Amino acid sequence: MIKVSKSAKSKLQQLMAEEGFNITDDFVRVGVKSGGCSGLSYDLKFDNAIGDNDKLFEDDSVKIAIDKKSFLYLVGTTLEYSGGLNGKGFVFNNPNANRTCGCGESFSL
C-alpha cells in the first residue's frame, strides 16, 4: 500500500487536470526502475490503462497503480509534495530504502 499526503493529493489533482486526466477515473502509476545515483529510481506518471501485473490501490480518493515487481520495493511508502522556494516537488518516504541520494529521486535497499 502507498499513502498519499494531503499536499501530494492537491498537486496530483492539479497536474492531472492540466494533462487531461480525471482523478476519479484515471490513476497515478508509481514504479521503480534501474538507475539514479543510488541504484534504483522512482517513476511517477499518469495513466488510464491497468495491466495484468498491476496492483491498484486507493488512498484519500487517489488511485495508484503499481506493477508487482515495483510493489515489493514500495510497500509502506508515503508520497508527499514539498513546494515553495526550496521545495523538492514529489518526495517518496520509503521505509524500505537503506540509502537515498541527496535529491531524493533514487534509493538502494
CSV table of N, CA and C in Angstrom, one decimal:
chain,number,residue,atom,x,y,z
A,1,MET,N,0.8,-1.2,0.0
A,1,MET,CA,0.0,0.0,0.0
A,1,MET,C,0.9,1.2,0.0
A,2,ILE,N,0.5,2.2,-0.8
A,2,ILE,CA,1.1,3.5,-0.8
A,2,ILE,C,0.2,4.6,-0.3
A,3,LYS,N,0.6,5.4,0.6
A,3,LYS,CA,-0.2,6.5,1.1
A,3,LYS,C,0.1,7.8,0.4
A,4,VAL,N,-0.8,8.7,0.3
A,4,VAL,CA,-0.7,10.0,-0.4
A,4,VAL,C,-1.0,11.1,0.6
A,5,SER,N,0.0,12.0,0.8
A,5,SER,CA,-0.3,13.1,1.8
A,5,SER,C,-1.3,14.1,1.2
A,6,LYS,N,-1.8,14.9,2.0
A,6,LYS,CA,-2.8,16.0,1.5
A,6,LYS,C,-2.1,16.9,0.5
A,7,SER,N,-0.9,17.3,0.7
A,7,SER,CA,-0.2,18.2,-0.2
A,7,SER,C,0.1,17.5,-1.5
A,8,ALA,N,0.4,16.2,-1.5
A,8,ALA,CA,0.6,15.4,-2.8
A,8,ALA,C,-0.7,15.3,-3.5
A,9,LYS,N,-1.8,15.0,-2.8
A,9,LYS,CA,-3.1,14.8,-3.4
A,9,LYS,C,-3.5,16.1,-4.2
A,10,SER,N,-3.3,17.2,-3.5
A,10,SER,CA,-3.7,18.5,-4.1
A,10,SER,C,-2.9,18.8,-5.4
A,11,LYS,N,-1.6,18.5,-5.3
A,11,LYS,CA,-0.7,18.7,-6.5
A,11,LYS,C,-1.0,17.7,-7.6
A,12,LEU,N,-1.3,16.5,-7.2
A,12,LEU,CA,-1.7,15.5,-8.2
A,12,LEU,C,-3.0,15.9,-9.0
A,13,GLN,N,-4.0,16.3,-8.2
A,13,GLN,CA,-5.2,16.8,-8.8
A,13,GLN,C,-5.0,17.9,-9.8
A,14,GLN,N,-4.2,18.8,-9.4
A,14,GLN,CA,-3.9,20.0,-10.3
A,14,GLN,C,-3.2,19.5,-11.6
A,15,LEU,N,-2.1,18.7,-11.4
A,15,LEU,CA,-1.4,18.2,-12.6
A,15,LEU,C,-2.2,17.3,-13.5
A,16,MET,N,-3.0,16.4,-12.9
A,16,MET,CA,-3.8,15.5,-13.7
A,16,MET,C,-4.8,16.3,-14.6
A,17,ALA,N,-5.4,17.3,-14.0
A,17,ALA,CA,-6.4,18.2,-14.7
A,17,ALA,C,-5.6,18.9,-15.9
A,18,GLU,N,-4.4,19.4,-15.6
A,18,GLU,CA,-3.7,20.1,-16.6
A,18,GLU,C,-3.3,19.2,-17.8
A,19,GLU,N,-3.1,17.9,-17.5
A,19,GLU,CA,-2.7,17.0,-18.5
A,19,GLU,C,-3.9,16.2,-19.1
A,20,GLY,N,-5.1,16.6,-18.8
A,20,GLY,CA,-6.3,15.9,-19.4
A,20,GLY,C,-6.7,14.6,-18.7
A,21,PHE,N,-6.2,14.4,-17.5
A,21,PHE,CA,-6.6,13.2,-16.8
A,21,PHE,C,-7.7,13.5,-15.7
A,22,ASN,N,-8.5,12.6,-15.3
A,22,ASN,CA,-9.5,12.8,-14.4
A,22,ASN,C,-9.2,12.0,-13.1
A,23,ILE,N,-9.1,12.6,-12.0
A,23,ILE,CA,-8.6,11.9,-10.8
A,23,ILE,C,-9.6,10.8,-10.3
A,24,THR,N,-10.9,11.0,-10.7
A,24,THR,CA,-11.9,9.9,-10.4
A,24,THR,C,-11.8,8.7,-11.2
A,25,ASP,N,-11.4,8.8,-12.5
A,25,ASP,CA,-11.4,7.7,-13.4
A,25,ASP,C,-10.0,7.2,-13.7
A,26,ASP,N,-9.0,8.1,-13.7
A,26,ASP,CA,-7.6,7.7,-14.1
A,26,ASP,C,-6.8,7.6,-12.8
A,27,PHE,N,-5.5,7.2,-13.0
A,27,PHE,CA,-4.7,7.0,-11.8
A,27,PHE,C,-3.3,7.4,-11.9
A,28,VAL,N,-2.6,7.4,-10.8
A,28,VAL,CA,-1.2,7.7,-10.8
A,28,VAL,C,-0.4,6.3,-10.8
A,29,ARG,N,0.5,6.2,-11.8
A,29,ARG,CA,1.3,5.0,-11.9
A,29,ARG,C,2.7,5.3,-11.2
A,30,VAL,N,3.0,4.5,-10.2
A,30,VAL,CA,4.2,4.6,-9.4
A,30,VAL,C,5.0,3.3,-9.7
A,31,GLY,N,6.3,3.5,-10.0
A,31,GLY,CA,7.2,2.4,-10.2
A,31,GLY,C,8.6,2.6,-9.8
A,32,VAL,N,9.4,1.6,-10.0
A,32,VAL,CA,10.8,1.6,-9.7
A,32,VAL,C,11.5,1.1,-10.9
A,33,LYS,N,12.6,1.8,-11.3
A,33,LYS,CA,13.4,1.4,-12.4
A,33,LYS,C,14.9,1.5,-12.0
A,34,SER,N,15.7,0.8,-12.8
A,34,SER,CA,17.2,0.8,-12.5
A,34,SER,C,17.7,2.2,-12.9
A,35,GLY,N,18.6,2.7,-12.1
A,35,GLY,CA,19.2,4.0,-12.5
A,35,GLY,C,19.3,4.9,-11.3
A,36,GLY,N,19.8,6.1,-11.5
A,36,GLY,CA,19.9,7.1,-10.4
A,36,GLY,C,21.2,6.8,-9.7
A,37,CYS,N,21.6,7.8,-8.9
A,37,CYS,CA,22.9,7.7,-8.2
A,37,CYS,C,23.0,6.7,-7.1
A,38,SER,N,21.8,6.1,-6.7
A,38,SER,CA,21.8,5.1,-5.6
A,38,SER,C,21.5,3.7,-6.1
A,39,GLY,N,21.2,3.6,-7.4
A,39,GLY,CA,20.9,2.3,-8.0
A,39,GLY,C,19.5,2.1,-8.5
A,40,LEU,N,18.5,2.6,-7.8
A,40,LEU,CA,17.1,2.5,-8.2
A,40,LEU,C,16.5,3.8,-8.2
A,41,SER,N,15.6,4.1,-9.1
A,41,SER,CA,14.9,5.4,-9.1
A,41,SER,C,13.4,5.3,-9.2
A,42,TYR,N,12.7,6.3,-8.7
A,42,TYR,CA,11.3,6.3,-8.7
A,42,TYR,C,10.8,6.7,-10.1
A,43,ASP,N,9.6,6.2,-10.5
A,43,ASP,CA,9.0,6.6,-11.7
A,43,ASP,C,7.5,6.9,-11.4
A,44,LEU,N,7.1,8.1,-11.8
A,44,LEU,CA,5.8,8.6,-11.4
A,44,LEU,C,5.2,9.2,-12.7
A,45,LYS,N,4.0,8.7,-13.1
A,45,LYS,CA,3.3,9.3,-14.3
A,45,LYS,C,1.8,9.0,-14.1
A,46,PHE,N,1.0,9.6,-15.0
A,46,PHE,CA,-0.4,9.4,-15.0
A,46,PHE,C,-0.8,8.3,-16.1
A,47,ASP,N,-1.9,7.6,-15.8
A,47,ASP,CA,-2.2,6.5,-16.8
A,47,ASP,C,-3.7,6.3,-16.7
A,48,ASN,N,-4.2,5.5,-17.6
A,48,ASN,CA,-5.6,5.2,-17.6
A,48,ASN,C,-5.9,3.7,-18.0
A,49,ALA,N,-4.8,2.9,-18.1
A,49,ALA,CA,-4.9,1.5,-18.5
A,49,ALA,C,-4.2,0.6,-17.5
A,50,ILE,N,-5.0,-0.3,-16.9
A,50,ILE,CA,-4.4,-1.2,-16.0
A,50,ILE,C,-3.9,-2.4,-16.7
A,51,GLY,N,-2.7,-2.9,-16.3
A,51,GLY,CA,-2.0,-4.1,-16.9
A,51,GLY,C,-2.3,-5.3,-16.0
A,52,ASP,N,-2.1,-6.5,-16.6
A,52,ASP,CA,-2.3,-7.7,-15.9
A,52,ASP,C,-1.4,-7.9,-14.6
A,53,ASN,N,-0.3,-7.2,-14.6
A,53,ASN,CA,0.7,-7.4,-13.5
A,53,ASN,C,0.6,-6.2,-12.5
A,54,ASP,N,-0.5,-5.4,-12.6
A,54,ASP,CA,-0.6,-4.2,-11.7
A,54,ASP,C,-1.4,-4.5,-10.5
A,55,LYS,N,-1.1,-3.8,-9.4
A,55,LYS,CA,-1.9,-3.8,-8.2
A,55,LYS,C,-2.5,-2.4,-8.2
A,56,LEU,N,-3.8,-2.3,-7.9
A,56,LEU,CA,-4.4,-1.0,-7.8
A,56,LEU,C,-4.9,-0.7,-6.4
A,57,PHE,N,-4.5,0.5,-5.9
A,57,PHE,CA,-4.8,0.9,-4.5
A,57,PHE,C,-5.5,2.3,-4.6
A,58,GLU,N,-6.1,2.6,-3.5
A,58,GLU,CA,-6.7,4.0,-3.4
A,58,GLU,C,-6.5,4.5,-2.1
A,59,ASP,N,-6.0,5.8,-2.0
A,59,ASP,CA,-5.8,6.4,-0.7
A,59,ASP,C,-6.3,7.9,-0.8
A,60,ASP,N,-7.2,8.2,0.0
A,60,ASP,CA,-7.8,9.6,0.0
A,60,ASP,C,-8.3,10.0,-1.4
A,61,SER,N,-9.0,9.1,-2.0
A,61,SER,CA,-9.6,9.3,-3.4
A,61,SER,C,-8.6,9.4,-4.5
A,62,VAL,N,-7.3,9.0,-4.3
A,62,VAL,CA,-6.3,9.0,-5.3
A,62,VAL,C,-6.0,7.5,-5.6
A,63,LYS,N,-6.2,7.1,-6.9
A,63,LYS,CA,-6.0,5.8,-7.3
A,63,LYS,C,-4.5,5.7,-7.7
A,64,ILE,N,-3.9,4.6,-7.3
A,64,ILE,CA,-2.5,4.4,-7.5
A,64,ILE,C,-2.3,3.0,-8.1
A,65,ALA,N,-1.6,2.9,-9.2
A,65,ALA,CA,-1.3,1.6,-9.8
A,65,ALA,C,0.2,1.3,-9.7
A,66,ILE,N,0.6,0.1,-9.3
A,66,ILE,CA,2.0,-0.3,-9.2
A,66,ILE,C,2.1,-1.7,-9.8
A,67,ASP,N,3.1,-1.9,-10.6
A,67,ASP,CA,3.4,-3.2,-11.1
A,67,ASP,C,3.9,-4.1,-10.0
A,68,LYS,N,3.7,-5.4,-10.0
A,68,LYS,CA,4.0,-6.3,-8.9
A,68,LYS,C,5.5,-6.2,-8.5
A,69,LYS,N,6.4,-6.1,-9.5
A,69,LYS,CA,7.8,-6.0,-9.2
A,69,LYS,C,8.1,-4.8,-8.3
A,70,SER,N,7.6,-3.6,-8.8
A,70,SER,CA,7.9,-2.4,-8.0
A,70,SER,C,7.2,-2.4,-6.7
A,71,PHE,N,6.1,-3.1,-6.5
A,71,PHE,CA,5.4,-3.1,-5.3
A,71,PHE,C,6.3,-3.6,-4.1
A,72,LEU,N,7.1,-4.6,-4.4
A,72,LEU,CA,8.0,-5.1,-3.4
A,72,LEU,C,8.9,-4.0,-2.8
A,73,TYR,N,9.3,-3.1,-3.7
A,73,TYR,CA,10.2,-2.0,-3.2
A,73,TYR,C,9.5,-0.9,-2.5
A,74,LEU,N,8.2,-0.7,-2.8
A,74,LEU,CA,7.4,0.5,-2.4
A,74,LEU,C,6.4,0.3,-1.3
A,75,VAL,N,6.2,-1.0,-0.9
A,75,VAL,CA,5.2,-1.2,0.2
A,75,VAL,C,5.5,-0.4,1.4
A,76,GLY,N,4.5,0.4,1.9
A,76,GLY,CA,4.6,1.2,3.1
A,76,GLY,C,5.1,2.6,2.8
A,77,THR,N,5.3,3.0,1.5
A,77,THR,CA,5.8,4.3,1.1
A,77,THR,C,4.7,5.3,1.2
A,78,THR,N,5.1,6.6,1.6
A,78,THR,CA,4.2,7.7,1.5
A,78,THR,C,4.7,8.7,0.5
A,79,LEU,N,3.8,9.1,-0.4
A,79,LEU,CA,4.1,10.1,-1.4
A,79,LEU,C,3.7,11.4,-0.9
A,80,GLU,N,4.7,12.3,-0.8
A,80,GLU,CA,4.5,13.7,-0.3
A,80,GLU,C,4.9,14.7,-1.4
A,81,TYR,N,4.4,15.9,-1.2
A,81,TYR,CA,4.8,17.0,-2.1
A,81,TYR,C,5.3,18.2,-1.2
A,82,SER,N,6.4,18.7,-1.6
A,82,SER,CA,7.0,19.9,-0.9
A,82,SER,C,7.2,21.0,-1.9
A,83,GLY,N,6.5,22.1,-1.8
A,83,GLY,CA,6.6,23.2,-2.7
A,83,GLY,C,7.3,24.3,-2.1
A,84,GLY,N,7.2,25.5,-2.7
A,84,GLY,CA,7.8,26.7,-2.1
A,84,GLY,C,9.2,26.9,-2.8
A,85,LEU,N,9.9,27.9,-2.2
A,85,LEU,CA,11.2,28.3,-2.8
A,85,LEU,C,12.2,27.2,-2.8
A,86,ASN,N,12.3,26.5,-1.7
A,86,ASN,CA,13.3,25.4,-1.6
A,86,ASN,C,12.7,24.0,-1.7
A,87,GLY,N,11.4,24.0,-2.2
A,87,GLY,CA,10.7,22.7,-2.3
A,87,GLY,C,11.4,21.8,-3.3
A,88,LYS,N,11.2,20.5,-3.1
A,88,LYS,CA,11.8,19.5,-3.9
A,88,LYS,C,10.8,18.9,-4.9
A,89,GLY,N,9.5,19.2,-4.8
A,89,GLY,CA,8.5,18.5,-5.6
A,89,GLY,C,8.0,17.3,-4.9
A,90,PHE,N,7.8,16.2,-5.7
A,90,PHE,CA,7.3,15.0,-5.1
A,90,PHE,C,8.4,14.2,-4.4
A,91,VAL,N,8.1,13.7,-3.2
A,91,VAL,CA,9.1,13.1,-2.4
A,91,VAL,C,8.5,11.7,-1.9
A,92,PHE,N,9.3,10.7,-2.1
A,92,PHE,CA,8.9,9.3,-1.6
A,92,PHE,C,9.5,9.0,-0.3
A,93,ASN,N,8.7,8.9,0.7
A,93,ASN,CA,9.2,8.5,2.0
A,93,ASN,C,9.1,7.0,2.1
A,94,ASN,N,10.2,6.3,1.8
A,94,ASN,CA,10.2,4.8,1.6
A,94,ASN,C,10.9,4.2,2.8
A,95,PRO,N,10.1,3.4,3.6
A,95,PRO,CA,10.7,2.8,4.8
A,95,PRO,C,11.6,1.6,4.4
A,96,ASN,N,11.6,1.2,3.1
A,96,ASN,CA,12.4,0.0,2.7
A,96,ASN,C,13.8,0.5,2.2
A,97,ALA,N,13.9,1.8,2.0
A,97,ALA,CA,15.2,2.3,1.4
A,97,ALA,C,16.3,2.3,2.5
A,98,ASN,N,17.4,1.7,2.3
A,98,ASN,CA,18.5,1.8,3.2
A,98,ASN,C,19.3,3.1,3.0
A,99,ARG,N,19.4,3.5,1.8
A,99,ARG,CA,20.1,4.7,1.4
A,99,ARG,C,19.4,5.4,0.3
A,100,THR,N,19.4,6.8,0.4
A,100,THR,CA,18.8,7.6,-0.6
A,100,THR,C,19.8,8.6,-1.1
A,101,CYS,N,19.7,9.1,-2.3
A,101,CYS,CA,20.6,10.2,-2.7
A,101,CYS,C,20.2,11.5,-2.2
A,102,GLY,N,21.0,12.5,-2.4
A,102,GLY,CA,20.7,13.9,-1.9
A,102,GLY,C,19.5,14.5,-2.5
A,103,CYS,N,19.2,14.1,-3.7
A,103,CYS,CA,18.0,14.7,-4.4
A,103,CYS,C,16.7,14.0,-4.1
A,104,GLY,N,16.8,12.8,-3.5
A,104,GLY,CA,15.6,12.0,-3.1
A,104,GLY,C,14.9,11.3,-4.2
A,105,GLU,N,15.6,11.3,-5.4
A,105,GLU,CA,14.9,10.6,-6.5
A,105,GLU,C,15.4,9.2,-6.7
A,106,SER,N,16.4,8.8,-6.0
A,106,SER,CA,16.9,7.4,-6.1
A,106,SER,C,17.2,6.8,-4.8
A,107,PHE,N,17.3,5.5,-4.7
A,107,PHE,CA,17.5,4.8,-3.4
A,107,PHE,C,18.1,3.4,-3.7
A,108,SER,N,18.5,2.8,-2.6
A,108,SER,CA,19.0,1.4,-2.6
A,108,SER,C,18.5,0.7,-1.4
A,109,LEU,N,18.5,-0.6,-1.5
A,109,LEU,CA,18.0,-1.5,-0.5
A,109,LEU,C,19.1,-2.1,0.3
